[in-house]
Short mmCIF file of C-alpha atoms in Angstrom, two decimals:
data_model
loop_
_atom_site.label_atom_id
_atom_site.label_comp_id
_atom_site.label_asym_id
_atom_site.label_seq_id
_atom_site.Cartn_x
_atom_site.Cartn_y
_atom_site.Cartn_z
CA MET A 1180 0.00 0.00 0.00
CA TYR A 1181 1.04 3.60 -0.67
CA CYS A 1182 1.89 5.47 2.54
CA LEU A 1183 2.80 8.99 1.42
CA ASN A 1184 0.32 11.87 1.54
CA PHE A 1185 -1.75 13.00 -1.42
CA TYR A 1186 0.48 15.93 -2.32
CA ASP A 1187 3.51 13.62 -2.67
CA PHE A 1188 1.44 11.25 -4.81
CA MET A 1189 0.42 14.19 -7.01
CA TYR A 1190 3.98 15.49 -7.19
CA GLU A 1191 5.24 12.08 -8.39
CA TRP A 1192 2.58 12.09 -11.13
CA TYR A 1193 3.33 15.65 -12.28
CA GLU A 1194 7.04 14.85 -12.32
CA GLN A 1195 6.41 11.63 -14.25
CA GLN A 1196 4.24 13.46 -16.78
CA ASP A 1197 6.64 16.44 -17.03
CA LEU A 1198 3.95 18.81 -15.71
CA LEU A 1199 5.91 20.52 -12.93
CA PRO A 1200 5.57 22.95 -11.29
CA ILE A 1201 2.27 22.08 -9.65
CA PRO A 1202 -0.21 24.98 -10.01
CA PRO A 1203 -0.69 26.74 -6.64
CA HIS A 1204 -4.43 26.04 -6.57
CA HIS A 1205 -3.80 22.33 -7.18
CA SER A 1206 -1.50 22.28 -4.15
CA LYS A 1207 -4.22 23.98 -2.13
CA ILE A 1208 -6.81 21.42 -3.27
CA SER A 1209 -4.50 18.49 -2.50
CA ALA A 1210 -3.87 19.64 1.08
CA TRP A 1211 -7.60 20.19 1.62
CA LEU A 1212 -8.56 16.77 0.22
CA ASP A 1213 -5.99 15.05 2.45
CA GLU A 1214 -7.76 16.31 5.59
CA ASP A 1215 -10.43 14.36 7.52
CA LEU A 1216 -10.68 11.30 5.29
CA SER A 1217 -13.07 9.39 7.55
CA HIS A 1218 -16.76 10.33 7.47
CA ALA A 1219 -15.84 13.47 5.52
CA ARG A 1220 -18.35 15.72 3.79
CA LYS A 1221 -16.59 18.00 1.32
CA LEU A 1222 -17.55 20.46 -1.42
CA LEU A 1223 -14.97 21.65 -3.95
CA MET A 1224 -15.96 24.53 -6.20
CA ALA A 1225 -13.32 25.69 -8.66
CA PHE A 1226 -13.55 27.77 -11.83
CA ARG A 1227 -14.09 26.11 -15.20
CA GLY A 1228 -10.78 24.96 -16.65
CA ALA A 1229 -9.11 24.76 -13.23
CA GLY A 1230 -8.11 21.13 -13.81
CA LYS A 1231 -10.21 19.92 -10.89
CA SER A 1232 -11.14 16.70 -12.71
CA THR A 1233 -7.43 15.89 -13.06
CA VAL A 1234 -6.87 16.47 -9.35
CA VAL A 1235 -9.95 14.47 -8.32
CA GLY A 1236 -8.92 11.63 -10.66
CA LEU A 1237 -5.53 11.54 -8.92
CA PHE A 1238 -7.30 11.60 -5.57
CA CYS A 1239 -9.37 8.53 -6.48
CA ALA A 1240 -6.24 6.68 -7.59
CA TRP A 1241 -4.47 7.67 -4.35
CA LEU A 1242 -7.39 6.42 -2.24
CA LEU A 1243 -7.10 3.02 -3.90
CA ALA A 1244 -3.30 3.01 -3.63
CA ARG A 1245 -3.47 3.60 0.14
CA ASP A 1246 -6.36 1.13 0.58
CA PRO A 1247 -7.01 -1.26 -2.34
CA ASN A 1248 -10.20 -2.47 -0.61
CA CYS A 1249 -11.77 0.96 -0.90
CA ARG A 1250 -14.88 1.24 -3.07
CA ILE A 1251 -15.54 4.50 -4.92
CA LEU A 1252 -18.78 5.46 -6.63
CA ILE A 1253 -18.51 8.29 -9.18
CA ILE A 1254 -21.79 10.05 -9.99
CA GLY A 1255 -22.19 12.51 -12.87
CA ALA A 1256 -25.11 14.41 -14.34
CA GLU A 1257 -25.06 11.77 -17.11
CA LEU A 1258 -23.33 8.39 -17.27
CA ASN A 1259 -20.94 9.61 -19.97
CA LEU A 1260 -19.71 12.40 -17.68
CA ALA A 1261 -19.09 9.94 -14.84
CA LYS A 1262 -17.29 7.60 -17.25
CA LYS A 1263 -14.89 10.40 -18.19
CA MET A 1264 -13.84 10.74 -14.56
CA LEU A 1265 -13.46 6.98 -14.18
CA SER A 1266 -11.46 6.76 -17.43
CA ASN A 1267 -9.15 9.49 -16.17
CA THR A 1268 -8.60 7.61 -12.90
CA LYS A 1269 -8.05 4.32 -14.73
CA ARG A 1270 -5.37 5.86 -16.95
CA ILE A 1271 -3.61 7.23 -13.86
CA ILE A 1272 -3.66 3.80 -12.21
CA GLU A 1273 -2.25 2.23 -15.36
CA SER A 1274 0.56 4.80 -15.64
CA HIS A 1275 1.43 6.02 -12.14
CA GLU A 1276 4.52 4.24 -10.84
CA ALA A 1277 3.00 3.96 -7.35
CA CYS A 1278 -0.17 2.24 -8.65
CA GLN A 1279 1.25 -0.67 -10.60
CA PHE A 1280 0.48 -3.15 -7.81
CA LEU A 1281 -3.22 -2.31 -8.22
CA ILE A 1282 -3.41 -3.67 -11.77
CA PRO A 1283 -4.69 -7.29 -11.76
CA GLU A 1284 -3.07 -9.95 -13.95
CA LYS A 1285 -6.47 -10.70 -15.45
CA LYS A 1286 -8.49 -7.58 -16.03
CA GLU A 1287 -11.85 -9.31 -15.76
CA ILE A 1288 -13.60 -6.06 -14.87
CA TRP A 1289 -11.59 -3.21 -16.32
CA SER A 1290 -13.69 -0.84 -18.41
CA ASN A 1291 -14.62 2.83 -18.59
CA GLU A 1292 -17.69 2.13 -16.47
CA GLN A 1293 -16.24 -0.02 -13.70
CA ILE A 1294 -12.94 -1.59 -12.62
CA ILE A 1295 -11.74 -3.96 -9.91
CA VAL A 1296 -8.15 -3.57 -8.71
CA ASN A 1297 -6.01 -6.10 -6.84
CA ARG A 1298 -7.60 -6.32 -3.40
CA THR A 1299 -7.88 -8.77 -0.52
CA LYS A 1300 -11.62 -8.53 0.16
CA GLU A 1301 -14.29 -10.12 -1.99
CA TRP A 1302 -16.67 -7.22 -2.33
CA ARG A 1303 -19.81 -7.44 -4.43
CA ASP A 1304 -19.18 -3.88 -5.68
CA PRO A 1305 -16.26 -2.87 -7.94
CA SER A 1306 -13.39 -0.68 -6.83
CA LEU A 1307 -14.53 2.12 -9.12
CA LEU A 1308 -18.07 2.45 -10.46
CA ALA A 1309 -19.45 5.20 -12.73
CA ARG A 1310 -23.14 6.05 -12.71
CA GLY A 1311 -25.41 8.85 -13.92
CA VAL A 1312 -27.39 10.72 -11.27
CA ARG A 1313 -30.63 9.17 -12.56
CA SER A 1314 -29.24 5.63 -12.46
CA ASN A 1315 -30.56 3.04 -10.04
CA ILE A 1316 -27.84 2.62 -7.40
CA THR A 1317 -29.99 0.86 -4.80
CA GLY A 1318 -27.96 -1.91 -3.15
CA THR A 1319 -24.59 -0.35 -4.01
CA ARG A 1320 -22.11 0.24 -1.18
CA ALA A 1321 -19.11 2.56 -1.17
CA GLU A 1322 -16.54 4.10 1.15
CA TRP A 1323 -16.39 7.20 -1.07
CA ILE A 1324 -18.97 8.86 -3.32
CA ILE A 1325 -17.66 11.48 -5.74
CA CYS A 1326 -20.44 13.67 -7.18
CA ASP A 1327 -18.71 15.27 -10.15
CA ASP A 1328 -20.62 18.07 -11.92
CA VAL A 1329 -24.05 16.67 -11.07
CA GLU A 1330 -25.51 20.18 -11.34
CA VAL A 1331 -25.51 21.20 -14.99
CA LYS A 1332 -27.99 23.11 -17.10
CA THR A 1333 -30.01 19.98 -17.95
CA THR A 1334 -30.47 19.04 -14.27
CA CYS A 1335 -31.31 22.45 -12.80
CA ASP A 1336 -32.96 24.76 -15.35
CA THR A 1337 -36.46 24.29 -13.90
CA ALA A 1338 -37.83 24.12 -10.34
CA ARG A 1339 -38.97 20.55 -10.89
CA LYS A 1340 -35.53 19.45 -12.09
CA ARG A 1341 -33.86 21.13 -9.11
CA GLU A 1342 -36.18 19.37 -6.69
CA ASN A 1343 -35.68 16.04 -8.47
CA LEU A 1344 -31.89 16.45 -8.34
CA ARG A 1345 -32.01 16.96 -4.58
CA ASP A 1346 -34.18 13.87 -4.14
CA LEU A 1347 -31.81 11.72 -6.21
CA LEU A 1348 -28.69 12.93 -4.40
CA SER A 1349 -30.28 12.37 -0.99
CA GLU A 1350 -30.09 8.64 -1.73
CA CYS A 1351 -26.29 8.78 -1.46
CA GLU A 1352 -26.45 8.64 2.35
CA TYR A 1353 -27.95 5.15 2.07
CA ILE A 1354 -25.09 4.02 -0.18
CA LEU A 1355 -22.21 5.13 2.05
CA THR A 1356 -20.71 2.80 4.62
CA PRO A 1357 -20.96 3.98 8.29
CA THR A 1358 -17.61 5.79 8.09
CA GLY A 1359 -17.94 6.61 4.39
CA SER A 1360 -17.17 10.02 2.88
CA GLN A 1361 -18.69 12.13 0.14
CA LEU A 1362 -17.14 14.74 -2.15
CA TYR A 1363 -19.04 17.15 -4.39
CA VAL A 1364 -17.11 18.79 -7.23
CA GLY A 1365 -18.65 21.41 -9.50
CA THR A 1366 -19.67 24.95 -10.33
CA PRO A 1367 -23.06 26.60 -9.71
CA HIS A 1368 -25.54 26.91 -12.57
CA THR A 1369 -28.35 28.71 -10.78
CA SER A 1370 -29.00 31.00 -7.81
CA GLN A 1371 -30.93 28.05 -6.32
CA SER A 1372 -27.88 25.81 -6.55
CA ILE A 1373 -27.32 22.66 -4.49
CA TYR A 1374 -23.98 24.28 -3.62
CA ALA A 1375 -25.55 27.42 -2.09
CA ASN A 1376 -24.55 28.37 1.45
CA GLU A 1377 -26.19 30.33 4.25
CA ASN A 1378 -25.23 33.68 2.73
CA THR A 1379 -26.67 33.08 -0.76
CA VAL A 1380 -30.10 32.79 -2.30
CA LEU A 1381 -31.40 29.38 -1.31
CA TYR A 1382 -33.81 26.93 -2.75
CA GLU A 1383 -37.13 26.58 -0.89
CA GLU A 1384 -35.59 24.92 2.15
CA ASN A 1385 -34.68 25.92 5.69
CA GLN A 1386 -30.96 25.25 5.25
CA PRO A 1387 -28.51 24.71 2.37
CA PHE A 1388 -28.67 21.31 0.70
CA LEU A 1389 -25.02 20.67 1.59
CA SER A 1390 -25.29 22.13 5.09
CA GLY A 1391 -22.30 21.24 7.28
CA TYR A 1392 -20.02 20.40 4.34
CA ASN A 1393 -16.39 21.47 4.47
CA ARG A 1394 -16.09 23.90 1.56
CA LEU A 1395 -13.16 24.94 -0.60
CA VAL A 1396 -14.02 27.67 -3.11
CA ILE A 1397 -11.45 28.76 -5.71
CA PRO A 1398 -12.69 31.49 -8.08
CA LEU A 1399 -10.67 32.50 -11.14
CA ILE A 1400 -10.02 35.94 -9.65
CA ASN A 1401 -8.75 35.82 -6.07
CA GLU A 1402 -9.38 38.24 -3.21
CA HIS A 1403 -6.46 40.39 -4.38
CA GLY A 1404 -7.93 40.83 -7.87
CA LYS A 1405 -5.30 38.53 -9.39
CA SER A 1406 -5.69 35.44 -11.56
CA ALA A 1407 -5.76 32.18 -9.64
CA TRP A 1408 -3.77 30.54 -12.47
CA GLU A 1409 -1.74 33.20 -14.22
CA ARG A 1410 0.08 30.68 -16.43
CA HIS A 1411 -3.18 29.66 -18.15
CA PHE A 1412 -5.46 32.62 -17.44
CA SER A 1413 -3.83 36.01 -17.86
CA MET A 1414 -5.93 39.06 -16.98
CA GLU A 1415 -6.25 39.74 -20.72
CA ARG A 1416 -7.57 36.21 -21.26
CA ILE A 1417 -9.97 36.65 -18.34
CA SER A 1418 -11.32 39.83 -19.92
CA GLN A 1419 -11.88 37.96 -23.20
CA LEU A 1420 -13.72 35.18 -21.37
CA ARG A 1421 -15.92 37.72 -19.63
CA GLN A 1422 -16.93 39.30 -22.92
CA ALA A 1423 -17.36 36.02 -24.80
CA ASN A 1424 -19.54 34.32 -22.19
CA GLY A 1425 -21.54 37.19 -20.75
CA GLU A 1426 -21.50 38.58 -17.23
CA ALA A 1427 -24.04 36.21 -15.70
CA LYS A 1428 -22.34 33.05 -16.98
CA PHE A 1429 -18.89 34.38 -16.10
CA LYS A 1430 -19.98 35.11 -12.54
CA THR A 1431 -21.42 31.62 -12.02
CA GLN A 1432 -18.84 29.48 -13.85
CA MET A 1433 -15.64 31.46 -13.22
CA LEU A 1434 -16.30 33.50 -10.07
CA LEU A 1435 -18.57 30.81 -8.51
CA GLN A 1436 -21.25 33.29 -7.54
CA PHE A 1437 -24.91 32.34 -7.19
CA VAL A 1438 -26.48 34.71 -9.69
CA ASP A 1439 -30.15 35.55 -9.20
CA TYR A 1440 -31.47 35.68 -12.76
CA SER A 1441 -34.75 37.21 -11.54
CA GLU A 1442 -32.88 40.53 -11.47
CA ALA A 1443 -31.67 40.12 -15.05
CA THR A 1444 -32.20 42.86 -17.61
CA LEU A 1445 -30.99 43.41 -21.17
CA ASN A 1446 -28.50 46.23 -21.71
CA SER A 1447 -29.53 47.86 -25.00
CA SER A 1448 -26.26 49.85 -25.15
CA LEU A 1449 -24.48 46.58 -25.95
CA LEU A 1450 -26.34 46.28 -29.25
CA GLY A 1451 -24.41 46.95 -32.45
CA ILE A 1452 -26.03 48.85 -35.33
CA TYR A 1453 -25.79 48.09 -39.06
CA ASN A 1454 -27.42 49.76 -42.05
CA GLU A 1455 -27.15 47.41 -45.04
CA ASP A 1456 -29.74 45.02 -46.40
CA PRO A 1457 -28.64 41.42 -47.05
CA GLN A 1458 -28.24 40.36 -50.67
CA VAL A 1459 -29.89 37.14 -51.82
CA TYR A 1460 -28.23 34.77 -54.31
CA ILE A 1461 -29.48 31.45 -55.65
CA SER A 1462 -26.76 28.94 -56.41
CA ASN A 1463 -27.25 25.23 -57.12
CA ASN A 1464 -30.87 25.55 -56.00
CA ALA A 1465 -29.70 26.85 -52.62
CA THR A 1466 -30.37 30.30 -51.20
CA ASN A 1467 -27.31 32.25 -50.08
CA TYR A 1468 -27.12 35.58 -48.26
CA THR A 1469 -24.35 38.14 -48.05
CA LEU A 1470 -23.91 41.23 -45.88
CA PHE A 1471 -21.07 43.74 -46.33
CA SER A 1472 -19.85 41.48 -49.16
CA GLN A 1473 -19.43 38.69 -46.63
CA GLN A 1474 -21.30 35.43 -46.98
CA LEU A 1475 -23.64 34.66 -44.08
CA MET A 1476 -24.12 31.25 -42.53
CA GLY A 1477 -27.89 31.44 -42.81
CA VAL A 1478 -31.10 32.99 -41.61
CA SER A 1479 -33.70 32.13 -38.98
CA CYS A 1480 -37.34 33.11 -38.92
CA TRP A 1481 -39.59 32.62 -35.89
CA TRP A 1482 -43.28 33.33 -35.58
CA ASP A 1483 -45.12 33.40 -32.27
CA PRO A 1484 -48.77 33.68 -33.42
CA SER A 1485 -51.67 35.01 -31.40
CA LEU A 1486 -55.28 36.06 -31.96
CA GLY A 1487 -54.97 38.98 -29.55
CA LEU A 1488 -57.92 37.84 -27.47
CA SER A 1489 -58.53 39.20 -23.95
CA GLY A 1490 -55.55 41.53 -24.11
CA GLY A 1491 -53.06 38.64 -24.29
CA ASP A 1492 -49.80 38.34 -26.21
CA GLY A 1493 -49.40 39.89 -29.62
CA SER A 1494 -48.37 38.17 -32.84
CA ALA A 1495 -44.80 38.83 -33.94
CA VAL A 1496 -42.39 37.52 -36.58
CA ALA A 1497 -38.62 37.95 -36.38
CA ILE A 1498 -35.96 37.47 -39.05
CA VAL A 1499 -32.34 37.14 -37.91
CA PHE A 1500 -29.29 36.57 -40.13
CA HIS A 1501 -26.28 34.71 -38.72
CA GLY A 1502 -22.62 35.47 -39.47
CA GLU A 1503 -19.77 32.99 -39.47
CA ASN A 1504 -18.12 34.44 -36.36
CA GLY A 1505 -21.22 34.08 -34.21
CA ALA A 1506 -22.62 37.53 -35.04
CA ASN A 1507 -26.42 37.76 -35.22
CA PHE A 1508 -28.16 40.46 -37.27
CA ILE A 1509 -31.72 41.21 -36.17
CA HIS A 1510 -33.04 42.47 -39.48
CA ARG A 1511 -36.79 42.49 -39.15
CA VAL A 1512 -39.24 42.34 -36.25
CA HIS A 1513 -42.77 42.48 -37.64
CA TYR A 1514 -45.80 42.98 -35.41
CA ILE A 1515 -49.01 41.72 -37.01
CA SER A 1516 -52.21 43.66 -36.44
CA PHE A 1517 -55.41 41.82 -35.53
CA LYS A 1518 -58.79 41.69 -37.24
CA LYS A 1519 -62.00 41.65 -35.22
CA ASP A 1520 -63.21 38.48 -36.92
CA VAL A 1521 -61.09 35.51 -35.77
CA SER A 1522 -61.17 33.65 -39.08
CA ASN A 1523 -60.22 36.80 -40.98
CA SER A 1524 -57.51 37.49 -38.42
CA ILE A 1525 -55.89 34.09 -38.99
CA GLN A 1526 -56.02 34.46 -42.77
CA HIS A 1527 -54.69 38.01 -42.51
CA GLN A 1528 -51.70 36.89 -40.43
CA ILE A 1529 -50.90 33.98 -42.72
CA MET A 1530 -50.89 36.31 -45.74
CA GLU A 1531 -48.54 38.77 -44.01
CA VAL A 1532 -46.16 35.98 -42.98
CA GLY A 1533 -46.28 34.52 -46.48
CA SER A 1534 -45.32 37.92 -47.86
CA LEU A 1535 -42.27 38.09 -45.57
CA ILE A 1536 -41.20 34.58 -46.56
CA SER A 1537 -41.42 35.51 -50.23
CA GLN A 1538 -39.62 38.85 -49.78
CA TYR A 1539 -36.58 37.34 -48.04
CA ARG A 1540 -36.72 33.96 -49.79
CA LEU A 1541 -36.71 32.24 -46.42
CA PRO A 1542 -35.87 28.52 -46.58
CA SER A 1543 -37.75 27.77 -43.35
CA ILE A 1544 -39.89 29.26 -40.61
CA HIS A 1545 -40.38 28.01 -37.05
CA ILE A 1546 -43.79 28.51 -35.50
CA GLU A 1547 -44.43 28.29 -31.78
CA GLN A 1548 -47.41 26.00 -31.57
CA ASN A 1549 -48.38 26.55 -27.94
CA GLY A 1550 -52.06 27.48 -27.87
CA VAL A 1551 -53.30 29.00 -31.13
CA GLY A 1552 -50.11 27.98 -32.93
CA GLY A 1553 -51.28 24.36 -32.93
CA PHE A 1554 -53.29 24.60 -36.15
CA ILE A 1555 -51.55 27.50 -37.90
CA PRO A 1556 -48.55 25.56 -39.33
CA SER A 1557 -50.79 23.40 -41.54
CA LEU A 1558 -52.71 26.48 -42.74
CA LEU A 1559 -49.47 28.28 -43.61
CA ARG A 1560 -48.21 25.24 -45.54
CA GLU A 1561 -51.40 25.24 -47.62
CA HIS A 1562 -51.06 28.99 -48.30
CA LEU A 1563 -47.41 28.68 -49.37
CA ALA A 1564 -48.21 25.71 -51.60
CA LYS A 1565 -50.87 27.75 -53.43
CA LEU A 1566 -48.32 30.51 -53.99
CA GLY A 1567 -45.70 28.03 -55.17
CA ILE A 1568 -43.28 29.07 -52.39
CA ALA A 1569 -40.84 26.41 -51.19
CA CYS A 1570 -40.39 26.97 -47.45
CA SER A 1571 -40.17 24.43 -44.64
CA VAL A 1572 -42.72 25.12 -41.88
CA VAL A 1573 -41.49 23.74 -38.54
CA ALA A 1574 -43.85 23.57 -35.55
CA VAL A 1575 -42.14 24.00 -32.17
CA HIS A 1576 -43.61 23.35 -28.73
CA ASN A 1577 -42.01 25.37 -25.94
CA THR A 1578 -42.07 24.11 -22.36
CA LYS A 1579 -39.44 26.44 -20.91
CA ASN A 1580 -40.50 29.65 -19.15
CA LYS A 1581 -40.54 32.59 -21.61
CA GLN A 1582 -38.41 34.84 -19.39
CA GLU A 1583 -35.80 32.09 -19.05
CA ARG A 1584 -35.80 31.57 -22.81
CA ILE A 1585 -35.17 35.24 -23.48
CA ILE A 1586 -32.29 35.65 -21.01
CA SER A 1587 -30.60 32.36 -21.98
CA ASN A 1588 -30.82 33.05 -25.73
CA MET A 1589 -29.97 36.76 -25.64
CA GLY A 1590 -27.90 37.35 -22.49
CA GLU A 1591 -24.62 35.67 -23.46
CA ARG A 1592 -24.73 36.88 -27.05
CA LEU A 1593 -25.54 40.43 -26.01
CA TYR A 1594 -22.67 40.70 -23.53
CA ALA A 1595 -20.34 39.08 -26.06
CA GLY A 1596 -21.14 41.84 -28.55
CA LYS A 1597 -22.68 39.36 -30.97
CA ILE A 1598 -26.09 40.98 -31.50
CA PHE A 1599 -26.62 43.70 -34.10
CA ILE A 1600 -29.86 45.38 -35.09
CA HIS A 1601 -30.72 47.13 -38.34
CA GLU A 1602 -30.82 50.90 -37.94
CA HIS A 1603 -34.56 51.05 -38.65
CA LEU A 1604 -35.18 49.18 -35.37
CA GLN A 1605 -33.46 51.82 -33.22
CA LYS A 1606 -36.69 53.75 -32.63
CA SER A 1607 -39.06 50.83 -32.87
CA ARG A 1608 -41.37 48.96 -30.53
CA PHE A 1609 -38.75 46.21 -30.40
CA MET A 1610 -36.11 48.54 -28.94
CA GLU A 1611 -38.61 49.66 -26.32
CA GLU A 1612 -39.21 46.01 -25.38
CA ILE A 1613 -35.47 45.48 -24.83
CA GLN A 1614 -35.09 48.62 -22.73
CA MET A 1615 -38.12 47.86 -20.54
CA TRP A 1616 -37.62 44.10 -20.17
CA ASN A 1617 -37.00 42.62 -16.72
CA MET A 1618 -36.87 38.97 -15.73
CA LYS A 1619 -39.32 39.57 -12.88
CA ASP A 1620 -42.01 41.21 -15.01
CA LYS A 1621 -44.14 38.38 -16.41
CA TYR A 1622 -46.60 40.85 -17.94
CA ALA A 1623 -44.13 42.98 -19.87
CA LYS A 1624 -44.71 43.45 -23.59
CA ASP A 1625 -42.13 41.16 -25.14
CA ASP A 1626 -43.73 39.68 -28.26
CA GLY A 1627 -40.94 40.77 -30.62
CA LEU A 1628 -38.30 39.91 -28.04
CA ASP A 1629 -39.70 36.41 -27.70
CA ALA A 1630 -39.68 35.92 -31.49
CA VAL A 1631 -36.06 37.12 -31.73
CA SER A 1632 -35.17 34.80 -28.84
CA GLY A 1633 -36.61 31.91 -30.86
CA CYS A 1634 -34.42 32.82 -33.84
CA LEU A 1635 -31.31 33.00 -31.65
CA SER A 1636 -32.08 29.59 -30.14
CA LEU A 1637 -31.38 28.12 -33.59
CA ALA A 1638 -27.85 29.60 -33.75
CA PRO A 1639 -24.70 28.47 -31.89
CA MET A 1640 -23.61 30.33 -28.77
CA PRO A 1641 -20.49 32.54 -29.07
CA SER A 1642 -18.54 30.03 -26.95
CA GLN A 1643 -19.37 27.30 -29.51
CA VAL A 1644 -18.07 29.26 -32.50
CA SER A 1645 -14.58 28.34 -33.73
CA LYS A 1646 -11.89 30.59 -32.25
CA THR A 1647 -9.35 29.65 -34.95
CA MET A 1648 -10.92 31.67 -37.79
CA SER A 1649 -9.43 35.06 -38.61
CA LYS A 1650 -11.54 38.22 -38.58
CA ASP A 1651 -11.60 40.99 -41.15
CA LYS A 1652 -11.69 44.72 -40.39
CA ASN A 1653 -15.42 44.58 -39.70
CA GLY A 1654 -15.03 41.76 -37.21
CA PHE A 1655 -16.50 39.09 -39.47
CA ILE A 1656 -14.98 35.78 -40.49
CA ALA A 1657 -13.65 35.83 -44.03
CA PRO A 1658 -15.78 33.29 -45.93
CA LYS A 1659 -14.60 30.84 -48.56
CA LYS A 1660 -16.62 32.72 -51.15
CA THR A 1661 -17.62 36.38 -51.24
CA TYR A 1662 -19.95 38.47 -53.38
CA LYS A 1663 -19.67 42.11 -54.25
CA SER A 1664 -22.36 44.25 -52.64
CA THR A 1665 -24.65 46.16 -54.99
CA GLN A 1666 -25.74 48.65 -52.32
CA ALA A 1667 -25.47 52.26 -53.50
CA HIS A 1668 -24.95 53.78 -50.06
CA ASN A 1669 -21.90 53.43 -47.83
CA SER A 1670 -22.53 50.57 -45.42
CA GLN A 1671 -21.16 50.42 -41.91
CA VAL A 1672 -21.39 48.66 -38.58
CA ILE A 1673 -21.52 50.69 -35.40
CA ALA A 1674 -19.89 48.82 -32.51
CA PRO A 1675 -21.76 48.61 -29.18
CA THR A 1676 -21.51 51.90 -27.29
CA ASN A 1677 -20.73 50.21 -23.98
CA PHE A 1678 -18.92 46.96 -24.60
CA THR A 1679 -17.86 46.38 -20.99
CA PRO A 1680 -20.65 44.54 -19.09
CA LEU A 1681 -21.80 46.21 -15.90
#
């Protein structure tokens, strides 16, 4: 068995892998993990990209090296995420010089989902087992449970999911042996996080979910305003991350703050302005668009229909063009007026939408089919067929709260400087919606905003756009093919007036 402390075990690995010196925050984590190993309850929160999975993988290997009879259960938000942690630990065991005695001659159970090392006890459970948080783990026993990134967007973006996550994780206490220990590793994704403490906004409970846990919190920017890992995250790089991901996401994922999205607003000063109309080209039976002589990736159109009954929501259509560098150009937000007669109102709206589709040669339109939208897609298809217009009509059913949709689809892009509006929208109803919008106000007029949000949901986030492409003087990716603009006037893009998020 391995007798040295965890830091020495880590040092041997970093030396073996030519990774020295050990980052200061890794040393801090190692000393903290080495404390109180029996009946421990620990929570490690570290910024995204901190290498915490590497450290925790080493920790699991060290636990087995010091006690081969130890059983470790790794739980992730999904099985694939838990398997990544187990695979990391398995590779360390196979390569670390101090772990070679753990490798059995016959690897009967040695996969990315479970492994059994050389041990003296005949346990029913493997040495390492990976499971998703929704998996059935009844009957499993473990000396250590590692909950690695169990709180992600897909497990906490609604109240029901947050409650279900807490119920599932509460089962861990029945899995642990009497002196067993549990370690949570992750970053918060909501103000009602399972990681919240007494001083933060809590879920509807009398005390934090992880009350009494020994906490180690390592934000990217320390208490002195310096980078926690200068070698990988310079202050310039941190500033770029802040702009690319948006203030709310940066605060949660990098500063580990529990952001209350109910206070969220949209800063209209971060909008860019452009004044050119896209050019349409048909090539090989495909529709192509260019803006400022640069080829666009495509266009999205979203219609949230309504009959305007009882003073409810309005009916709005949005058209947004998408650039290759993640830029989004809100070109048209059309508010449809209502007719007193319902049947005439429906036909009137369909004709107006059909006209927009024809004008911009739209290849597809998405229609929110909640409520009245349920029967409109088929009527629009019939209308377009009569006109001989080829356009795909896609019906979409939304279950997510409208306010959450708007902030998630617009917030990051807005703070990253990736949203531009055509100059004619500057003094429009749409601009008023942006300026007046607040997450708390469920009755705010946001019909155009909701339609634009739908368009943006069809485009990649700025963080998903390739960072290897080069930008031209206008900030756009140079495409493989360009077309000369036929616009008579001088076109321009006005950068956001206040690019630094508040």
